[in-house]
Coordinates of C-alpha atoms in Angstrom, one line a residue:
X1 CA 61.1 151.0 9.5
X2 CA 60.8 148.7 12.3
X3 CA 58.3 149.6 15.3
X4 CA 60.8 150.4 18.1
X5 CA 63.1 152.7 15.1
X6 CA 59.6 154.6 14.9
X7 CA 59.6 155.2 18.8
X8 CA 63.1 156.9 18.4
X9 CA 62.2 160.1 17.1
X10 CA 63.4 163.6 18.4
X11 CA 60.2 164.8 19.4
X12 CA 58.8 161.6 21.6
X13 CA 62.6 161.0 22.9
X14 CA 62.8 164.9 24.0
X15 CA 59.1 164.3 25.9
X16 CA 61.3 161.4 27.7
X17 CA 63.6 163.9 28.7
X18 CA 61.4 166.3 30.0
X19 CA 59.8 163.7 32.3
X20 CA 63.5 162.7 33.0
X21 CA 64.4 166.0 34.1
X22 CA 61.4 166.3 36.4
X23 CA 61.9 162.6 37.8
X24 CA 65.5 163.3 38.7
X25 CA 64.6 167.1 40.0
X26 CA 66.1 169.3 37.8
X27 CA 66.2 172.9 37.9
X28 CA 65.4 172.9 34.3
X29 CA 62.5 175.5 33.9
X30 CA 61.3 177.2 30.5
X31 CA 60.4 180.9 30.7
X32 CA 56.5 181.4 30.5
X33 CA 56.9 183.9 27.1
X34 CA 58.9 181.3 25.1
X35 CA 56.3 178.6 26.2
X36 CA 53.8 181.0 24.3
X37 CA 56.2 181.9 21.4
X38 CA 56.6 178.1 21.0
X39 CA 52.7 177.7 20.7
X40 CA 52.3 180.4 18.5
X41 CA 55.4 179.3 16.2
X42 CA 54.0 175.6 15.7
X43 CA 50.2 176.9 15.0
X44 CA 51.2 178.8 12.0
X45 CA 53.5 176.1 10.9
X46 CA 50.9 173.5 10.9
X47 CA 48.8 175.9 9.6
X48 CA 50.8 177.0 6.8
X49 CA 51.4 173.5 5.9
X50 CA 48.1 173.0 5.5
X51 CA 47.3 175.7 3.4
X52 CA 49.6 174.9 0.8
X53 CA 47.8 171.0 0.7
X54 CA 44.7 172.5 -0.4
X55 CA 46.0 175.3 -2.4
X56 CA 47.2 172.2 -4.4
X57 CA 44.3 169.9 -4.5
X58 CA 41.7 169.6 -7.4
X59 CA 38.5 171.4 -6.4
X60 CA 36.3 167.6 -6.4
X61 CA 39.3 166.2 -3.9
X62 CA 39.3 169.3 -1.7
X63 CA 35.7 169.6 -1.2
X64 CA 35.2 165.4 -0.2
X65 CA 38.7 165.5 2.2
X66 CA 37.4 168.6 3.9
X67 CA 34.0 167.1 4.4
X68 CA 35.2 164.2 5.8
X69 CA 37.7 165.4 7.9
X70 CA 35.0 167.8 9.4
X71 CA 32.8 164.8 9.9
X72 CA 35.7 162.7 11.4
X73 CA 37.1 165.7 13.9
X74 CA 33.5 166.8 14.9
X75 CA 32.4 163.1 16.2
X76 CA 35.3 161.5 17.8
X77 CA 36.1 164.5 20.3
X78 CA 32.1 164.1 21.4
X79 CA 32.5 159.9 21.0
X80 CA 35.3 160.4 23.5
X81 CA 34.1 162.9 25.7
X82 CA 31.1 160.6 26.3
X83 CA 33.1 157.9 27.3
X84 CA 35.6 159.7 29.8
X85 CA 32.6 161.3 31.8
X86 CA 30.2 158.4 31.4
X87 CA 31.9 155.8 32.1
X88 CA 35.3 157.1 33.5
X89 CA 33.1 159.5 35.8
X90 CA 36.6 162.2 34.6
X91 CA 36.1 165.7 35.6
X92 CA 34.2 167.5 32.2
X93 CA 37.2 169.9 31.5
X94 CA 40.1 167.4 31.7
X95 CA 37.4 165.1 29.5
X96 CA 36.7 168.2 26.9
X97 CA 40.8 168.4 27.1
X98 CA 41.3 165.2 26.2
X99 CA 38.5 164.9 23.6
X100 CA 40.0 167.2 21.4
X101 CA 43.1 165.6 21.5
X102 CA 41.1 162.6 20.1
X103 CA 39.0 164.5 17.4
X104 CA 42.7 165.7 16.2
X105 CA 45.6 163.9 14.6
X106 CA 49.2 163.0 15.2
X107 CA 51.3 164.3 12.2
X108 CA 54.4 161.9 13.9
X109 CA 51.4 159.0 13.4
X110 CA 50.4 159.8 9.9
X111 CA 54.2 160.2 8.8
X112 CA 55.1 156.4 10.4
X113 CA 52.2 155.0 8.5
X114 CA 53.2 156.3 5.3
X115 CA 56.9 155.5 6.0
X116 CA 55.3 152.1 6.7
X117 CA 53.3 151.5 3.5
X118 CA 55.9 152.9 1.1
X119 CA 58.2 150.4 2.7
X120 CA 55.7 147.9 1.5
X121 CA 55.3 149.3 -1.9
X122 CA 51.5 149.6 -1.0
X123 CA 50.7 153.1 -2.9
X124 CA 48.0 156.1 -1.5
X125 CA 45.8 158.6 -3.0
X126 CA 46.3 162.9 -1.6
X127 CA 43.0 162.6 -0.1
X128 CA 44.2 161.7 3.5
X129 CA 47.0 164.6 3.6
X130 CA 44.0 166.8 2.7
X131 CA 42.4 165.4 5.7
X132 CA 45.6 166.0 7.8
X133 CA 45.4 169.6 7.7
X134 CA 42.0 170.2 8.8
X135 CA 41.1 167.7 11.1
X136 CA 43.0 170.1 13.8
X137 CA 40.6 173.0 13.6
X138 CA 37.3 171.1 14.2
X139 CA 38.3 169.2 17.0
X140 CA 39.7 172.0 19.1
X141 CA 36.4 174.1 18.5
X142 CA 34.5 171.1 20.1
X143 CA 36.9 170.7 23.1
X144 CA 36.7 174.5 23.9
X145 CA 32.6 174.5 23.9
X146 CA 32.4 171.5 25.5
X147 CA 35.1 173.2 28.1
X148 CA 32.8 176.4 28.1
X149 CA 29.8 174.5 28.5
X150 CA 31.0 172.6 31.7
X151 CA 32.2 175.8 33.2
X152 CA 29.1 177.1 32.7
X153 CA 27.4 174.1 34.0
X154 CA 29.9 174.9 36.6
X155 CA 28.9 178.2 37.9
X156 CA 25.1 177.0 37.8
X157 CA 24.3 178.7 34.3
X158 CA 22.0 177.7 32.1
X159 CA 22.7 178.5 28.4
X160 CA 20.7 180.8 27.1
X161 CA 19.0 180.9 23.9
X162 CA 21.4 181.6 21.9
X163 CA 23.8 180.4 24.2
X164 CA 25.5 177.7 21.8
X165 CA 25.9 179.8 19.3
X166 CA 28.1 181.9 21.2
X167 CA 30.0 179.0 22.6
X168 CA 30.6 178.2 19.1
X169 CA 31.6 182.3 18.0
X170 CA 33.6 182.6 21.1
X171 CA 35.9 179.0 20.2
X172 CA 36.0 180.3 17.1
X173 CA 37.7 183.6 17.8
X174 CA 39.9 181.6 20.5
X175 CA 43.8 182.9 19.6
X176 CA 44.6 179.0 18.9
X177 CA 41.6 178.6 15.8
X178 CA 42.7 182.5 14.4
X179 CA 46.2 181.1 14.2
X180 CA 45.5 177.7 12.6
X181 CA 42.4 179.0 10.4
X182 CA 44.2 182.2 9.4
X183 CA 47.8 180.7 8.3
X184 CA 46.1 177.9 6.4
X185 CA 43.9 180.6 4.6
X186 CA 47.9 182.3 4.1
X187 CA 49.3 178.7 3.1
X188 CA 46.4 178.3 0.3
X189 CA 46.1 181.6 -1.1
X190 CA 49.9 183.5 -1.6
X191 CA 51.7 182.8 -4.3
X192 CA 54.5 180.1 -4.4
X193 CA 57.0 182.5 -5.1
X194 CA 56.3 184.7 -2.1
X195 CA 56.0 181.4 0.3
X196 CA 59.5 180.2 -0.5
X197 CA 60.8 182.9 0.6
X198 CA 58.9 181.8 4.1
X199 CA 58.2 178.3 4.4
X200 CA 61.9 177.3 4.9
X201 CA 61.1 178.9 8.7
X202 CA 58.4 177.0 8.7
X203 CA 60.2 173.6 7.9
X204 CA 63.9 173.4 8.6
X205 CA 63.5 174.3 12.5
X206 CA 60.3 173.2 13.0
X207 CA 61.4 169.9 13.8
X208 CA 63.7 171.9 16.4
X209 CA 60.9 173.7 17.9
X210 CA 58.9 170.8 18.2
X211 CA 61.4 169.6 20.7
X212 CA 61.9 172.5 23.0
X213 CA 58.6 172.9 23.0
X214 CA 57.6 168.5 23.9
X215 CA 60.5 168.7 26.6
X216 CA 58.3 171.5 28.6
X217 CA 55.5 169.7 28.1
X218 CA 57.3 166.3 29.4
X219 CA 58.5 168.2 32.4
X220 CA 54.9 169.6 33.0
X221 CA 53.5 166.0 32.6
X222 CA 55.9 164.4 35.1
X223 CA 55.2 167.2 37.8
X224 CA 51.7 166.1 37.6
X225 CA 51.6 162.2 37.2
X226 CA 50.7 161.5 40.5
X227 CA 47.2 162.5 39.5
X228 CA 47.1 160.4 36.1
X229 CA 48.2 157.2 38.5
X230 CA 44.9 157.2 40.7
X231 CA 43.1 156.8 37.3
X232 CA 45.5 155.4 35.1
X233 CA 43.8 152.2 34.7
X234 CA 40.7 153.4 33.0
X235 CA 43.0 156.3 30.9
X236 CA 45.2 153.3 29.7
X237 CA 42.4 151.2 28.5
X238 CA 40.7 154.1 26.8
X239 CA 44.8 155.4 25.4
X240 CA 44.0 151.7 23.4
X241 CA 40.3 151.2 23.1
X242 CA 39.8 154.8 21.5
X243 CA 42.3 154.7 18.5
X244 CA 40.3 150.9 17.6
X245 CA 37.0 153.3 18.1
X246 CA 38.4 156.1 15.7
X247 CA 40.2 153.3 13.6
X248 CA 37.0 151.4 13.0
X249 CA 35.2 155.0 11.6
X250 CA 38.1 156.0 9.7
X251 CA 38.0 153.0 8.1
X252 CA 34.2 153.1 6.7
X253 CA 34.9 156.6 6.1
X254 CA 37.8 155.8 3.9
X255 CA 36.6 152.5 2.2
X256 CA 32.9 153.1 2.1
X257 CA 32.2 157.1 1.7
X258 CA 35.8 158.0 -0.5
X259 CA 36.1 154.5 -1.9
X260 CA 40.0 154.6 -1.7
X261 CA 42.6 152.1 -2.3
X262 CA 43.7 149.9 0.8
X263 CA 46.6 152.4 1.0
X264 CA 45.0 155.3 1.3
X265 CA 41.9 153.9 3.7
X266 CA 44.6 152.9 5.9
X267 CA 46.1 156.5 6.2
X268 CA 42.3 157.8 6.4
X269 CA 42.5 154.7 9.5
X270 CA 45.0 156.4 10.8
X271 CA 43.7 159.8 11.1
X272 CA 40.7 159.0 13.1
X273 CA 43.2 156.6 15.4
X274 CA 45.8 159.1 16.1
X275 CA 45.5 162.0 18.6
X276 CA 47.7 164.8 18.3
X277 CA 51.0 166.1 20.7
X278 CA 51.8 169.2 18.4
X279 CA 49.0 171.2 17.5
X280 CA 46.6 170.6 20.9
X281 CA 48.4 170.8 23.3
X282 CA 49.1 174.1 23.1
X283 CA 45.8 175.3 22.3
X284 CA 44.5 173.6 25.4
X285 CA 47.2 174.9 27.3
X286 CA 45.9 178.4 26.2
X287 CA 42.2 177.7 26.4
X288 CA 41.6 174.8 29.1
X289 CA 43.9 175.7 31.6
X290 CA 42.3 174.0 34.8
X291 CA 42.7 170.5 32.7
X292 CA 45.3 168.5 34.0
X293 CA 48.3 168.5 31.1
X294 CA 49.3 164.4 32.9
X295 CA 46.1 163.1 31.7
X296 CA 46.2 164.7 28.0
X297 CA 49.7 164.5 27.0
X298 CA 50.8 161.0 28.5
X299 CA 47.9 159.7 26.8
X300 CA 48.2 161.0 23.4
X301 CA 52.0 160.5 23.8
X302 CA 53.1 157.6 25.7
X303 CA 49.9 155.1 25.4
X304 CA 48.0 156.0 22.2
X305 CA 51.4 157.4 19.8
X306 CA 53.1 154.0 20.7
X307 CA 50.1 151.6 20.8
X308 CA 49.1 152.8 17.2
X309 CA 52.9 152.5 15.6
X310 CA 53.9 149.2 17.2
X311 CA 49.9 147.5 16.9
X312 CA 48.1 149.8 15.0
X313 CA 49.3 150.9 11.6
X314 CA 50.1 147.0 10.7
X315 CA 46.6 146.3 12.0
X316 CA 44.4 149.1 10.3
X317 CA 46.7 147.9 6.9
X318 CA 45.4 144.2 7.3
X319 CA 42.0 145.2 7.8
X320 CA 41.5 147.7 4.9
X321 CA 43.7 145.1 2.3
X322 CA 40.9 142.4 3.5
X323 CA 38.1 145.6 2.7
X324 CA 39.5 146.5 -0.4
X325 CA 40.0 142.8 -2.0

């Protein structure tokens, strides 16, 4: 698969046309309640997805990916919110926005690096898919409190005792972590049987409703990229400087807590590089709604998605061969 092929998928071309639409000022316009049914419908896919990963991992495997993908998605949303407001001086909701982005993972990432190892015969262990499904649900849960806490800060409240505790309950009953929490706890605990009759839903038009669903998030984008232009210079250094950040943990995480092969400490790589356009977005649509959708989505999308499968998958490879030799 060669690096500009792995650019021209459905999902980043529809995002392209979306902007496109808004550029050339199209009447195109997506009706709010589908917008929400699109959410809705990807959350449970992922979810269900998800479920039926651990439902099929060994107890020893389950219990080391889960801890490390908690570790991984509860760091790297607070590394990166540090960074945007401390040295980006960003506004703390679009920073809590686009933290959780970062704390998450781009499924379109971790399928071009595996496309991109099996092309080079270099073989992986299940850990890192493992890792895929639950890295989602930490990260978001960090975005919304640090959201909640910055609102709070807002309106001149101090928290409470107590208070961060029911930052944390409240994130955690957010519609977004019920639907991703819930349908994984589905995906890992029906029978096969009774999810075959379901999954193929869940899987021959998700791809489809992936689409739909990027092009109104393009179009959204583009109305708003006027804002992302009078900062783009720090948000484009930090679309590249975060996935080495995230790279460089996934990688000890992989190597030196897992101890996988270079295959599957590159995937691991991967995971704390990527940040995710599927399962995010619409949760921070739903949750952070004064963030600005131009600085999250064309950075997870159009700097950080094409900067890791053009530089970084070949790069996080290199470096864990050279670890694991």
């Amino acid at each position: 698969m060669s690096a500009f092929a792995s650019l021209l998928t459905p999902a980043v071309m529809f995002f392209v046309l979306g902007v496109g639409a808004q550029a050339f000022r199209s009447d195109l316009k997506f009706p709010p309640d589908l917008v929400k049914a699109l959410s809705i419908y990807l959350l449970v896919g992922i979810g269900l997805h998800g479920g039926v990963e651990l439902a099929n991992a060994s107890l020893d495997t389950a219990v080391q990916a889960v801890l490390a993908a908690l570790v991984l998605g509860a760091a790297l949303p607070l590394v990166a919110y540090a960074i945007l407001v401390k040295l980006g001086r960003l506004g703390k909701l679009d920073a809590a926005a686009i933290a959780a982005h970062y704390g998450s993972v781009s499924a379109g990432t971790f399928l071009a690096a595996s496309a991109y190892l099996q092309a080079k015969g270099v073989s992986y262990e299940g850990y890192p898919v493992i890792m895929l499904a639950v890295m989602e649900t930490p990260a978001i849960i960090i975005g919304l409190v640090l959201a909640q806490s910055a609102r709070s800060a807002g309106a001149g409240q101090a928290l409470a005792r107590g208070g961060m505790l029911t930052m944390l309950s409240g994130a955690a009953r957010h519609g977004s972590i019920v639907l991703l929490l819930g349908s994984m706890l589905i995906g890992a605990t029906a029978t096969p049987k009774a999810l075959t009759a379901v999954m193929p839903f869940y899987e021959t038009i998700f791809l489809g409703a992936l689409c739909l669903y990027l092009l109104e998030l393009g179009m959204v984008a583009a109305q708003r990229l006027g804002e992302f232009t009078r900062m783009g210079w720090f948000l484009a250094v930090f679309g590249v400087a975060m996935p080495l950040i995230g790279a460089a943990c996934g990688l000890a995480v992989g190597h030196y807590w897992l101890g996988l092969s270079a295959g599957g400490t590159t995937l691991v790589a991967v995971l704390g590089a990527s940040a995710s356009y599927i399962a995010v977005p619409p949760a921070v649509r739903m949750a952070i709604p004064e963030a600005n959708p131009s600085f999250y989505l064309t950075l997870s999308l159009g700097i950080t998605f094409p900067f890791n499968v053009v530089v970084g998958i070949p790069l996080y490879q290199t470096i864990a061969a050279w670890l694991t030799t």
